[in-house]
Coordinates of N, CA and C in Angstrom, one line a residue:
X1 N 0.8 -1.2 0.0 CA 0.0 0.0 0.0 C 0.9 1.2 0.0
X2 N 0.2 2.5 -1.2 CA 1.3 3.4 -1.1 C 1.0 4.4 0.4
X3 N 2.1 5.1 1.0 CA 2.0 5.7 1.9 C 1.1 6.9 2.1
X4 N 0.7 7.4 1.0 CA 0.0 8.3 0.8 C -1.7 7.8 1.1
X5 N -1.7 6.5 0.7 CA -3.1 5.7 1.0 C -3.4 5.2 2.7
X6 N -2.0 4.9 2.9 CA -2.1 4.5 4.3 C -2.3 5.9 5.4
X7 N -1.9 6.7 5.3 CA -2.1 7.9 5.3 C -3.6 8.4 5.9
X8 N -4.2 8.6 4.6 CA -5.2 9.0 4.8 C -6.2 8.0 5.3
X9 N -6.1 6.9 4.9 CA -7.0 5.7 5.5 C -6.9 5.7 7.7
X10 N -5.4 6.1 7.9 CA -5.5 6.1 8.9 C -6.3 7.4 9.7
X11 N -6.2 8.7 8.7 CA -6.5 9.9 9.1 C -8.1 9.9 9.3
X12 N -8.8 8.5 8.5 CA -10.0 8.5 8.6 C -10.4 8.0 9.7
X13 N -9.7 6.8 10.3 CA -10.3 5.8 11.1 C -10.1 6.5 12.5
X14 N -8.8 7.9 12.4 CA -8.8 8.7 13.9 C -10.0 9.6 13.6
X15 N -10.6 10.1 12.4 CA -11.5 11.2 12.7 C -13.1 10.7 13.6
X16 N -13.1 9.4 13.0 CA -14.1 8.7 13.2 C -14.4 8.5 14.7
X17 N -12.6 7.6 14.7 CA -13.1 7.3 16.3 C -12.9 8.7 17.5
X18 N -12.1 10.0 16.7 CA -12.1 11.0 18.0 C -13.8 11.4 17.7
X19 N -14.9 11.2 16.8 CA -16.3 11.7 17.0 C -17.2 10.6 17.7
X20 N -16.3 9.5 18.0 CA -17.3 8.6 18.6 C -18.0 7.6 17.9
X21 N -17.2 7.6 16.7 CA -17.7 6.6 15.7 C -16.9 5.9 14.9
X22 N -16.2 5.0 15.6 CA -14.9 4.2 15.3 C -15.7 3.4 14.5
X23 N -14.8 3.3 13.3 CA -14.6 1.5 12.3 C -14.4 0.7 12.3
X24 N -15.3 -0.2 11.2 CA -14.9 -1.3 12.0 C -13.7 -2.0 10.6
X25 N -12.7 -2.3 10.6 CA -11.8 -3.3 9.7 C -12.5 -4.4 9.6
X26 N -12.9 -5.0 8.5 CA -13.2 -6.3 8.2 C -12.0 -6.2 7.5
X27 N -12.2 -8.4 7.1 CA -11.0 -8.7 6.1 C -10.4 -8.2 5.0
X28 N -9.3 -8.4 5.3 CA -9.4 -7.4 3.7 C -9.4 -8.9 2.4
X29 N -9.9 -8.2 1.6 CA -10.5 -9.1 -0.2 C -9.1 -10.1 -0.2
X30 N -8.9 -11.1 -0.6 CA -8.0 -11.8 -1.6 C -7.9 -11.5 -2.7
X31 N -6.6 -11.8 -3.4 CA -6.4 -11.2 -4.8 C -7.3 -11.6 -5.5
X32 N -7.8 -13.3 -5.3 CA -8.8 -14.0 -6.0 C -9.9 -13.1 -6.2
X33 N -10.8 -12.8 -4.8 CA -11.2 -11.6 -4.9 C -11.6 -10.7 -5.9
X34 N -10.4 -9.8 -5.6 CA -10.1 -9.1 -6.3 C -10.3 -9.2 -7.7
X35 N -9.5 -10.1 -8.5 CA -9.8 -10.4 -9.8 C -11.0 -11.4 -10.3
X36 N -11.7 -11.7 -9.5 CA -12.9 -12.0 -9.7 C -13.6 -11.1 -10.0
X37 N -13.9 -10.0 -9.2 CA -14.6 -8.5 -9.2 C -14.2 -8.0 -10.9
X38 N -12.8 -8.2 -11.0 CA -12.3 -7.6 -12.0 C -13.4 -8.1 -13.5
X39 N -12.7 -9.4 -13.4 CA -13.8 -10.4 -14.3 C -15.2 -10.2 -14.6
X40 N -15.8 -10.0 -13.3 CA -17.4 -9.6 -13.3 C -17.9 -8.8 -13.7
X41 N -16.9 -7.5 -14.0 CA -17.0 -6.0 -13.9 C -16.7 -5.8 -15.5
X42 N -15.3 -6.2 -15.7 CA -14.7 -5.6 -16.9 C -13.9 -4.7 -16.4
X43 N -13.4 -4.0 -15.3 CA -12.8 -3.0 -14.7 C -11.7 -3.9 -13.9
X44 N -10.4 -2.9 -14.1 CA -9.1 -3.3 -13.9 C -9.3 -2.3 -12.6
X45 N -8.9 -3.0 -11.4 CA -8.4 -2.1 -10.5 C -7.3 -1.3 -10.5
X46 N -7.0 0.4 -10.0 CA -5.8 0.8 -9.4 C -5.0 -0.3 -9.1
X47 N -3.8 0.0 -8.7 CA -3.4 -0.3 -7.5 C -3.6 -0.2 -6.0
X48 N -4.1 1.7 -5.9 CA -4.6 1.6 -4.9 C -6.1 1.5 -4.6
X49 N -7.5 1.2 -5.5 CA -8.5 0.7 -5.5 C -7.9 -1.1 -4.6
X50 N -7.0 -1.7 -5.7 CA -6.4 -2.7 -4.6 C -6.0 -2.7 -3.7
X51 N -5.0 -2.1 -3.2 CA -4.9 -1.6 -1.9 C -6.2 -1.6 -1.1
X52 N -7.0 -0.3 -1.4 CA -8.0 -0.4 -0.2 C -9.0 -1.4 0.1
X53 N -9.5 -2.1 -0.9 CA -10.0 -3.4 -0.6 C -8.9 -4.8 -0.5
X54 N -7.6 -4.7 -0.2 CA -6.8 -5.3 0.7 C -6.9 -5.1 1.7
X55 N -7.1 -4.1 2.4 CA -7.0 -3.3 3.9 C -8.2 -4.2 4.4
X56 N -9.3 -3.8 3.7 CA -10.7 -3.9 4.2 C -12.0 -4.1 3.3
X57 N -12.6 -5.1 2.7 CA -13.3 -5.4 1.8 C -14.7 -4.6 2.1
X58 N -14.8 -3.7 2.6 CA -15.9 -3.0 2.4 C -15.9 -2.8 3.9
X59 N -17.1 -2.3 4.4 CA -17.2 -1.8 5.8 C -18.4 -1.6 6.3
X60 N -18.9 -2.0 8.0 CA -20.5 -2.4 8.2 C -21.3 -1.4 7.8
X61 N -22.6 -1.8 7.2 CA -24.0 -1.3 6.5 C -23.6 0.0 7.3
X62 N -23.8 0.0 8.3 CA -24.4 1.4 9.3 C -23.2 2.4 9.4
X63 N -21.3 2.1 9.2 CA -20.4 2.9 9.2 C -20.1 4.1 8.2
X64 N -20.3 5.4 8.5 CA -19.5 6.2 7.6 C -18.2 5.9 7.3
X65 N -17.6 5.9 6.0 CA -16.1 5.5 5.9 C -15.7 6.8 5.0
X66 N -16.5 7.2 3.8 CA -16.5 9.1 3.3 C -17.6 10.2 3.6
X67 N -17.3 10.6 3.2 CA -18.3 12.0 3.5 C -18.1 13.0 2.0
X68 N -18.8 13.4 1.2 CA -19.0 13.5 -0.7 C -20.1 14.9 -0.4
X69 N -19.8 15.5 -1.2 CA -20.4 16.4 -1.9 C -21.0 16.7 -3.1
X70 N -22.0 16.7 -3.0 CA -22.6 16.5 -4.4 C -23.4 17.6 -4.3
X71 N -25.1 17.8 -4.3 CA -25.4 19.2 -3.8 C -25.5 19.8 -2.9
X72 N -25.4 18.4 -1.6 CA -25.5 18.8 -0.1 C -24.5 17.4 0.4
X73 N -23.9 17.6 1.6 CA -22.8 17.0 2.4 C -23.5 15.5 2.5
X74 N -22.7 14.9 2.2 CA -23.5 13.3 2.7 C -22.6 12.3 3.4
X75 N -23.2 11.3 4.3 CA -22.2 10.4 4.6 C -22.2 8.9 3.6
X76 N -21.2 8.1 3.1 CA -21.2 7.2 1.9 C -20.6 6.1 2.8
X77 N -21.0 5.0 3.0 CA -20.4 3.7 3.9 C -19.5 3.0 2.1
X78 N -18.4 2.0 2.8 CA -17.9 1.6 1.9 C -18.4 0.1 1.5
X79 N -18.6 0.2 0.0 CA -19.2 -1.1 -0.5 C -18.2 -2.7 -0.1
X80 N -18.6 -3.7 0.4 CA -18.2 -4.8 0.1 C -17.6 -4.9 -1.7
X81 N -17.3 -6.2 -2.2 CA -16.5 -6.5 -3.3 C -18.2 -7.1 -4.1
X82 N -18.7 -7.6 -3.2 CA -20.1 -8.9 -3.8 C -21.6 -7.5 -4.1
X83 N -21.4 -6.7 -2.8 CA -22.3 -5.4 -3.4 C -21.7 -4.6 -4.9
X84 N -20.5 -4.3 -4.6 CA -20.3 -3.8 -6.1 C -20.5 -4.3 -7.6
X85 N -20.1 -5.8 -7.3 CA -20.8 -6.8 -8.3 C -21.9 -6.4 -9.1
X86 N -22.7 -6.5 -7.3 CA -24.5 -6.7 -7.4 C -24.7 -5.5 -8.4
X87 N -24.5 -4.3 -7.9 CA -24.9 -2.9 -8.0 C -24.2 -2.5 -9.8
X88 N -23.2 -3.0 -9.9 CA -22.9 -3.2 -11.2 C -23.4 -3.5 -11.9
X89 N -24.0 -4.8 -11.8 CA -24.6 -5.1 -12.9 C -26.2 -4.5 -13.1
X90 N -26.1 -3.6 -11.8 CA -28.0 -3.2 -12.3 C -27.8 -2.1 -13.6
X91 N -26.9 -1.8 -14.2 CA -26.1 -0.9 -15.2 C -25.7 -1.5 -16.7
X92 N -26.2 -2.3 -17.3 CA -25.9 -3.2 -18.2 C -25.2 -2.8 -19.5
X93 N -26.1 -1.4 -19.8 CA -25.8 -0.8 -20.7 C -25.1 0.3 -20.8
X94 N -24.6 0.9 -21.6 CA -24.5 2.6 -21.5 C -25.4 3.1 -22.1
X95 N -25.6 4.3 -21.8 CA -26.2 5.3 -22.5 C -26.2 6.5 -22.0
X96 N -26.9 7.5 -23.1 CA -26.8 9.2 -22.6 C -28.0 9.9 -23.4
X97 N -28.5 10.5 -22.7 CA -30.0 11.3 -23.5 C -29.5 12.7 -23.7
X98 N -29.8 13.1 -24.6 CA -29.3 14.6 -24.6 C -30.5 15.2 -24.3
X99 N -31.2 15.4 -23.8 CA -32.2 15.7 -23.0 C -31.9 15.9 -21.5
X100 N -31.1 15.3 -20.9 CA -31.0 15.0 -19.7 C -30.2 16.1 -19.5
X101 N -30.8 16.9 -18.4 CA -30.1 18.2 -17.8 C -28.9 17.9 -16.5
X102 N -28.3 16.8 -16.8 CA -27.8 16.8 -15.2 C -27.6 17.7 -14.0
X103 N -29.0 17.5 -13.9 CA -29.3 18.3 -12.2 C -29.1 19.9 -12.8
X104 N -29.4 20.1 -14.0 CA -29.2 21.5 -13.6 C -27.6 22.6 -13.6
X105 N -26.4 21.3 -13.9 CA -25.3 21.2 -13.5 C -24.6 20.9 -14.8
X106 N -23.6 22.2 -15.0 CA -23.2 22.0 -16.5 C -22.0 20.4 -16.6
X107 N -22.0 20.1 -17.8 CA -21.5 18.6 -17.3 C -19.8 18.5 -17.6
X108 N -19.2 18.3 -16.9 CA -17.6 18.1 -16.4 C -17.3 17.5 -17.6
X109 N -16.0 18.3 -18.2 CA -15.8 17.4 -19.8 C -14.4 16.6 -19.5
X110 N -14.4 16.3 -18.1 CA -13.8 14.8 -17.7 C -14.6 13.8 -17.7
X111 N -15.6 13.9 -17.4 CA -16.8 12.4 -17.6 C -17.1 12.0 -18.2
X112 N -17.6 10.9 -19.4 CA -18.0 10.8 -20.9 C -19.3 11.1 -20.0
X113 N -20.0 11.4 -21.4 CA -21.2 11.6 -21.1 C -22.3 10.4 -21.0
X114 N -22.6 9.1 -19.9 CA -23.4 9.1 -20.0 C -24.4 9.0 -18.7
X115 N -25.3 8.8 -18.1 CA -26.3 8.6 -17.2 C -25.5 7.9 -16.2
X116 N -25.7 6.3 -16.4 CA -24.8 5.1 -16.4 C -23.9 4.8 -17.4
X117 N -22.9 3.8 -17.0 CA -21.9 3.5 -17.4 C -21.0 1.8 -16.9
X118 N -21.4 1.7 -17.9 CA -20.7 -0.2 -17.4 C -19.1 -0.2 -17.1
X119 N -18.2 1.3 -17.0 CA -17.0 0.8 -16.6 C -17.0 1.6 -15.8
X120 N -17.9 2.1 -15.1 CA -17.8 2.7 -13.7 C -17.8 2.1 -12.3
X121 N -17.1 1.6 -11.6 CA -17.4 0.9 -10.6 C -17.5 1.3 -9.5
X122 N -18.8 1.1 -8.8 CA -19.5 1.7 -7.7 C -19.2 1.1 -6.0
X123 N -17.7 1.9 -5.8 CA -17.5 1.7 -4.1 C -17.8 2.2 -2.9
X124 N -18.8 3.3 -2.8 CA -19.6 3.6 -1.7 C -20.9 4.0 -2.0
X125 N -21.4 4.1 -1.0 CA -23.3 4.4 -1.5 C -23.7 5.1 -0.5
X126 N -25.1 6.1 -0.6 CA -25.5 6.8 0.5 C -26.9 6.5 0.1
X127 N -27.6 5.8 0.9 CA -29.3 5.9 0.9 C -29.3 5.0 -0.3
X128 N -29.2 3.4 -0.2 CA -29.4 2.4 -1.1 C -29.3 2.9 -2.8
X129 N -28.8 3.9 -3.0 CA -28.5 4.3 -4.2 C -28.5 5.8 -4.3
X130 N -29.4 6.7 -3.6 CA -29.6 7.9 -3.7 C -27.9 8.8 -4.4
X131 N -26.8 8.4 -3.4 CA -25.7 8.8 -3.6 C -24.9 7.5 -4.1
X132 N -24.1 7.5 -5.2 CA -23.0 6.3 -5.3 C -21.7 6.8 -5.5
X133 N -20.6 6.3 -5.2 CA -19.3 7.3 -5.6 C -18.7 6.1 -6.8
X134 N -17.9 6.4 -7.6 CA -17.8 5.6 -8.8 C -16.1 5.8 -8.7
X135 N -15.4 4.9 -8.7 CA -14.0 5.0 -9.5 C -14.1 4.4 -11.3
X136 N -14.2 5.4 -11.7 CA -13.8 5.9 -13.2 C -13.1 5.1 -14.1
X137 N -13.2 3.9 -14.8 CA -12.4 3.5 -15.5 C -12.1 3.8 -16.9
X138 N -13.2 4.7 -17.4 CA -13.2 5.4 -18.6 C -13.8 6.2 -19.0
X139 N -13.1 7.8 -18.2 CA -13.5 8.8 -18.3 C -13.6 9.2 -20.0
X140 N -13.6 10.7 -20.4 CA -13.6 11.4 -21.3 C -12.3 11.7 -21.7
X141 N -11.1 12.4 -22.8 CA -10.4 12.3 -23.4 C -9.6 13.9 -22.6
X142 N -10.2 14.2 -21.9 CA -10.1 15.3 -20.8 C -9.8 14.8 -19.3
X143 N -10.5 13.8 -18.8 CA -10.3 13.0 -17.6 C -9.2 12.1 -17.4
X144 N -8.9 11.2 -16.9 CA -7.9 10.2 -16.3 C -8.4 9.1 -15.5
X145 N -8.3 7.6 -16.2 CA -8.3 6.5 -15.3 C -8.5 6.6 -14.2
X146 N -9.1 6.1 -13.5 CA -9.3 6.2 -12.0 C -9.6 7.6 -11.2
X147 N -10.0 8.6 -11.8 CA -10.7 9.3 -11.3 C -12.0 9.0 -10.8
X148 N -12.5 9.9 -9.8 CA -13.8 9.9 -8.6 C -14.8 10.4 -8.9
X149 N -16.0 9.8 -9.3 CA -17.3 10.9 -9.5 C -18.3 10.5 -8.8
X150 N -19.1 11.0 -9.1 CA -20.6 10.5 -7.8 C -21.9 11.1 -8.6
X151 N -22.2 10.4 -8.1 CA -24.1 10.4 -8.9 C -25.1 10.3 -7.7
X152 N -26.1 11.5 -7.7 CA -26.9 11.5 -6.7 C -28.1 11.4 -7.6
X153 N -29.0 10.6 -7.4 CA -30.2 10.6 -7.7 C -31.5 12.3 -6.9
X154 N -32.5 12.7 -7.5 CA -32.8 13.6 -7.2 C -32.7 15.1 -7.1
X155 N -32.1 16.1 -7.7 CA -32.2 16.1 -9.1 C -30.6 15.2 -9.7
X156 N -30.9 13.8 -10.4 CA -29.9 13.0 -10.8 C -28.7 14.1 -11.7
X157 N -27.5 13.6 -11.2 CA -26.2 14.2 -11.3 C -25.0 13.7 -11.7
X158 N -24.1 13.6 -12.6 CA -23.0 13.0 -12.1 C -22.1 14.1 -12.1
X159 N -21.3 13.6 -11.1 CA -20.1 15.1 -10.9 C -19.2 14.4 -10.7
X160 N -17.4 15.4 -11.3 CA -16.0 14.9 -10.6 C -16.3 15.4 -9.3
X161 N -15.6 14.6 -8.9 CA -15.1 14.7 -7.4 C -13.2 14.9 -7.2
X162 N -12.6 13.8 -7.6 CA -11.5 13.5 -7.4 C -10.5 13.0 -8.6
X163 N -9.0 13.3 -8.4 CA -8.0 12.9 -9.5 C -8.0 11.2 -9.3
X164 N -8.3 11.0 -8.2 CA -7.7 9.6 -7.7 C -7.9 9.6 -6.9
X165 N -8.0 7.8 -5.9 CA -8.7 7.7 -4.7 C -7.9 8.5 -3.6
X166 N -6.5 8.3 -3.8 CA -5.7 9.0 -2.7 C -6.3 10.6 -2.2
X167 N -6.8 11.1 -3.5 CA -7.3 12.6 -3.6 C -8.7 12.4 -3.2
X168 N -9.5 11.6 -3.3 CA -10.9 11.5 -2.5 C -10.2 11.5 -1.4
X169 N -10.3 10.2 -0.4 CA -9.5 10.5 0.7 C -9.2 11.7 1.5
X170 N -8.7 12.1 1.1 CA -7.8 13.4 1.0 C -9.2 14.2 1.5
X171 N -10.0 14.9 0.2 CA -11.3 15.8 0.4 C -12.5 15.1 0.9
X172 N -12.8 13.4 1.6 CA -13.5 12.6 2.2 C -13.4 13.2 3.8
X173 N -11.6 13.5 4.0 CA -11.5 13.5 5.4 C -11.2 14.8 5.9
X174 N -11.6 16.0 4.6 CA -11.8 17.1 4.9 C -13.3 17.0 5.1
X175 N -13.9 16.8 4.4 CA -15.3 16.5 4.8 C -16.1 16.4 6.5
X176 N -15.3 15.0 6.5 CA -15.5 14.3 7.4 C -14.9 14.9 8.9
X177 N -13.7 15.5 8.8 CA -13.5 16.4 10.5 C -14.3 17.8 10.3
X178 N -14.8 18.1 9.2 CA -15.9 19.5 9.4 C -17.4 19.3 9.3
X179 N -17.8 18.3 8.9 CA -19.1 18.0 8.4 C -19.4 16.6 10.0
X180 N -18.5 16.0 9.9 CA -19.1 14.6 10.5 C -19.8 14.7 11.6
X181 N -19.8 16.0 12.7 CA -20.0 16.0 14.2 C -22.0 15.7 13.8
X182 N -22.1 16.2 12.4 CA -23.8 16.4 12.1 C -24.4 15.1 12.1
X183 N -23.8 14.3 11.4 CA -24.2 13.1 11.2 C -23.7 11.7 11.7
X184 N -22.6 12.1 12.2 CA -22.3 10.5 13.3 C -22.2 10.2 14.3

């Protein structure tokens, strides 16, 4: 794991537990795992997407692990390897409506343009879907691999978020020591 990941993974699990809401570490994934997901998906992990589901294959239903911005501050628990699967494949297709106003929100010419996207792979969720955060496997000709976006349902959105998970992290746990005291 690079140290910049370990880093902030740790910076998360003190913010948490100095608010009173420590994490919990489960196992972390096997490579098998891992390239299972891969298989299922079509999506190559980072390294450090591997990494963090080395550390910890997701984290309990009820734990905040980010905190995302989309139109309003949310808290995002982190997906298991077998949820992302699931959640994956409710996405079969791609597509894009040019009709579709995303939320009102002019659209980031890092993201290809569609709604959904079958090489997006979805590692945290807020409200059984309402919020999802996506590591990026095939942005727009403007974006980069493994970049961070999130899609809120209501008025439905997709937005960048991040260059890379290290850089979520990063603005998760800025989030999370100014935002968290509300919600955990």
């Amino acid at each position: 794991m690079r140290e910049a990941l370990r880093a902030q993974l740790e910076r998360c699990f003190r913010i948490c537990r100095d608010l009173g809401s420590p994490l919990t570490k489960l196992a972390g994934a096997s490579e098998e795992e891992i390239s299972e997901t891969e298989a299922k998906t079509g999506i190559r992990f980072s390294a450090d997407l591997r990494s963090l589901y080395q550390f910890s294959n997701g984290g309990r239903y009820e734990e905040t692990w980010f905190v995302v911005m989309t139109d309003q501050v949310s808290p995002y628990r982190f997906c298991p390897l077998a949820e992302v699967c699931e959640v994956h494949g409710w996405f079969a297709e791609s597509s894009y409506d040019a009709e579709w106003d995303n939320g009102g929100e002019p659209w980031d010419p890092r993201i290809r343009k569609y709604d959904h996207h079958t090489k997006r792979l979805p590692f945290a969720d807020f409200g059984n879907g309402s919020g999802v955060v996506y590591f990026d496997a095939d942005p727009s000709e403007m974006g980069r691999a493994g970049q961070i976006i999130t899609y809120q349902h209501d008025p439905d959105a997709v937005r960048f978020f991040a260059d890379d998970l290290v850089d979520f992290l990063a603005k998760s746990n800025e989030l999370l020591e100014r935002e968290g005291p509300t919600f955990l």
